[in-house]
N, C-alpha and C. Protein backbone atom coordinates (compact mmCIF):
# COMPACT_ATOMS: atom_id res chain seq x y z
N UNK A 1 -10.70 -3.10 12.35
CA UNK A 1 -11.52 -2.09 11.51
C UNK A 1 -11.20 -2.09 10.05
N UNK A 2 -12.53 -2.03 9.53
CA UNK A 2 -12.70 -2.28 8.16
C UNK A 2 -12.40 -0.78 7.21
N UNK A 3 -10.88 -1.21 5.98
CA UNK A 3 -10.81 -0.28 5.56
C UNK A 3 -10.66 -0.28 4.08
N UNK A 4 -12.23 -0.84 4.15
CA UNK A 4 -12.76 -1.12 2.60
C UNK A 4 -13.35 0.55 2.08
N UNK A 5 -12.99 0.53 0.84
CA UNK A 5 -13.98 2.43 0.64
C UNK A 5 -14.89 1.74 -0.59
N UNK A 6 -15.94 2.61 -0.78
CA UNK A 6 -16.67 2.18 -1.59
C UNK A 6 -15.89 2.07 -3.29
N UNK A 7 -17.21 2.04 -3.80
CA UNK A 7 -16.29 1.24 -5.15
C UNK A 7 -16.32 2.64 -5.90
N UNK A 8 -16.81 3.35 -5.99
CA UNK A 8 -16.75 4.83 -6.77
C UNK A 8 -15.70 5.76 -5.99
N UNK A 9 -15.13 5.21 -4.66
CA UNK A 9 -14.23 6.06 -4.08
C UNK A 9 -12.63 5.38 -4.47
N UNK A 10 -12.33 4.30 -5.04
CA UNK A 10 -11.37 3.44 -5.27
C UNK A 10 -10.81 3.99 -6.24
N UNK A 11 -9.26 3.82 -6.52
CA UNK A 11 -8.62 4.34 -7.17
C UNK A 11 -8.60 3.33 -8.39
N UNK A 12 -8.46 4.21 -9.56
CA UNK A 12 -8.35 3.29 -11.36
C UNK A 12 -7.55 2.44 -11.63
N UNK A 13 -6.27 3.07 -10.49
CA UNK A 13 -4.86 2.25 -10.22
C UNK A 13 -4.88 0.86 -10.42
N UNK A 14 -4.30 -0.17 -10.87
CA UNK A 14 -4.21 -1.63 -10.21
C UNK A 14 -2.90 -1.96 -10.67
N UNK A 15 -2.50 -2.92 -9.53
CA UNK A 15 -1.22 -3.50 -9.53
C UNK A 15 -1.05 -4.90 -9.99
N UNK A 16 -0.02 -4.57 -11.19
CA UNK A 16 -0.12 -6.13 -11.91
C UNK A 16 0.94 -7.00 -11.86
N UNK A 17 2.08 -6.24 -11.06
CA UNK A 17 3.06 -6.87 -11.25
C UNK A 17 2.94 -8.36 -9.86
N UNK A 18 3.95 -8.96 -9.40
CA UNK A 18 3.32 -9.68 -8.23
C UNK A 18 3.19 -9.16 -6.90
N UNK A 19 2.71 -9.75 -5.99
CA UNK A 19 2.56 -9.20 -4.27
C UNK A 19 4.07 -8.86 -3.89
N UNK A 20 4.77 -10.15 -4.16
CA UNK A 20 5.99 -9.43 -3.77
C UNK A 20 6.93 -8.65 -4.42
N UNK A 21 6.42 -8.21 -5.40
CA UNK A 21 7.25 -6.96 -6.22
C UNK A 21 6.54 -5.71 -4.98
N UNK A 22 5.78 -6.01 -5.11
CA UNK A 22 4.90 -4.54 -3.95
C UNK A 22 5.56 -4.16 -2.48
N UNK A 23 5.49 -5.90 -2.33
CA UNK A 23 6.33 -5.96 -0.76
C UNK A 23 7.53 -5.30 -0.65
N UNK A 24 8.51 -6.02 -1.75
CA UNK A 24 9.56 -5.24 -1.96
C UNK A 24 9.80 -3.69 -1.98
N UNK A 25 8.62 -3.10 -2.66
CA UNK A 25 9.12 -1.72 -3.22
C UNK A 25 8.71 -0.90 -1.71
N UNK A 26 7.58 -1.29 -1.29
CA UNK A 26 6.76 -1.14 0.44
C UNK A 26 8.06 -0.29 0.96
N UNK A 27 8.82 -2.10 1.07
CA UNK A 27 9.72 -2.42 1.84
C UNK A 27 11.26 -1.06 1.66
N UNK A 28 11.51 -1.13 0.22
CA UNK A 28 12.20 -0.18 -0.04
C UNK A 28 12.48 0.99 0.32
N UNK A 29 11.59 1.67 0.35
CA UNK A 29 10.76 2.84 0.79
C UNK A 29 10.79 3.09 2.02
N UNK A 30 10.45 1.94 2.99
CA UNK A 30 10.33 2.46 4.47
C UNK A 30 11.84 2.14 4.87
N UNK A 31 12.61 1.03 4.02
CA UNK A 31 14.06 0.98 4.67
C UNK A 31 14.93 2.56 4.20
N UNK A 32 14.74 3.37 3.39
CA UNK A 32 15.44 4.45 3.00
C UNK A 32 14.66 5.47 3.83
N UNK A 33 13.30 5.02 4.06
CA UNK A 33 12.94 6.42 4.80
C UNK A 33 12.03 7.76 4.37
N UNK A 34 11.90 7.32 3.06
CA UNK A 34 11.71 8.27 2.28
C UNK A 34 10.30 8.73 2.43
N UNK A 35 9.12 8.21 3.06
CA UNK A 35 7.82 8.77 3.13
C UNK A 35 8.16 9.15 4.65
N UNK A 36 7.78 10.37 4.31
CA UNK A 36 7.57 11.01 5.82
C UNK A 36 8.33 11.03 6.73
N UNK A 37 10.01 11.14 6.09
CA UNK A 37 10.44 11.21 6.84
C UNK A 37 11.34 10.19 7.56
N UNK A 38 10.69 8.71 7.31
CA UNK A 38 10.95 7.45 8.24
C UNK A 38 9.99 7.18 9.09
N UNK A 39 9.05 8.59 9.25
CA UNK A 39 8.27 8.53 10.71
C UNK A 39 6.74 7.82 10.03
N UNK A 40 6.76 6.63 9.75
CA UNK A 40 5.63 5.94 9.09
C UNK A 40 5.68 4.16 9.90
N UNK A 41 4.83 3.54 9.49
CA UNK A 41 4.52 2.47 10.17
C UNK A 41 4.50 1.45 9.14
N UNK A 42 5.24 0.73 8.79
CA UNK A 42 5.43 -0.32 7.71
C UNK A 42 3.94 -0.78 7.47
N UNK A 43 3.07 -1.30 8.53
CA UNK A 43 1.80 -1.56 8.30
C UNK A 43 0.83 -0.39 7.58
N UNK A 44 1.24 0.20 7.96
CA UNK A 44 0.46 1.05 7.73
C UNK A 44 0.95 1.78 5.78
N UNK A 45 1.67 1.36 5.72
CA UNK A 45 2.33 1.55 3.89
C UNK A 45 1.81 0.60 3.36
N UNK A 46 2.05 -0.76 4.18
CA UNK A 46 0.93 -1.60 3.28
C UNK A 46 -0.05 -1.50 3.18
N UNK A 47 -1.07 -1.34 3.82
CA UNK A 47 -2.48 -0.73 4.15
C UNK A 47 -3.03 -0.13 2.68
N UNK A 48 -1.98 1.32 2.87
CA UNK A 48 -2.21 2.51 1.73
C UNK A 48 -2.36 2.10 0.47
N UNK A 49 -1.11 1.24 0.45
CA UNK A 49 -0.67 0.75 -0.91
C UNK A 49 -1.87 -0.80 -1.42
N UNK A 50 -2.51 -1.11 -0.46
CA UNK A 50 -3.30 -1.98 -1.29
C UNK A 50 -4.49 -1.31 -1.57
N UNK A 51 -4.68 -0.26 -0.74
CA UNK A 51 -5.97 0.31 -1.03
C UNK A 51 -5.95 0.98 -2.38
N UNK A 52 -4.51 2.02 -2.88
CA UNK A 52 -4.62 2.51 -3.62
C UNK A 52 -4.15 1.52 -4.93
N UNK A 53 -3.92 0.31 -4.78
CA UNK A 53 -3.78 -0.61 -6.14
C UNK A 53 -4.97 -1.57 -6.16
N UNK A 54 -5.98 -1.48 -5.20
CA UNK A 54 -6.93 -2.34 -5.10
C UNK A 54 -6.94 -3.51 -5.01
N UNK A 55 -5.57 -3.88 -3.94
CA UNK A 55 -5.54 -5.20 -3.87
C UNK A 55 -6.22 -5.32 -2.41
N UNK A 56 -6.89 -7.17 -2.45
CA UNK A 56 -6.96 -7.67 -1.10
C UNK A 56 -5.89 -8.05 -0.45
N UNK A 57 -6.18 -7.33 0.98
CA UNK A 57 -4.81 -8.08 1.79
C UNK A 57 -5.19 -9.33 2.01
């Protein structure tokens, strides 16, 4: 399944820190169950962050 969005629909936010920093941020929120009360799949969080910050997986 391709999760690419048209360029016009992409966020203008860009992740400027390292991918490791983003992974740590995602995992810390996953561990704290701070998104959807912990009812979220880690891979889904990763995909959403990649999409939000225009990061190629």
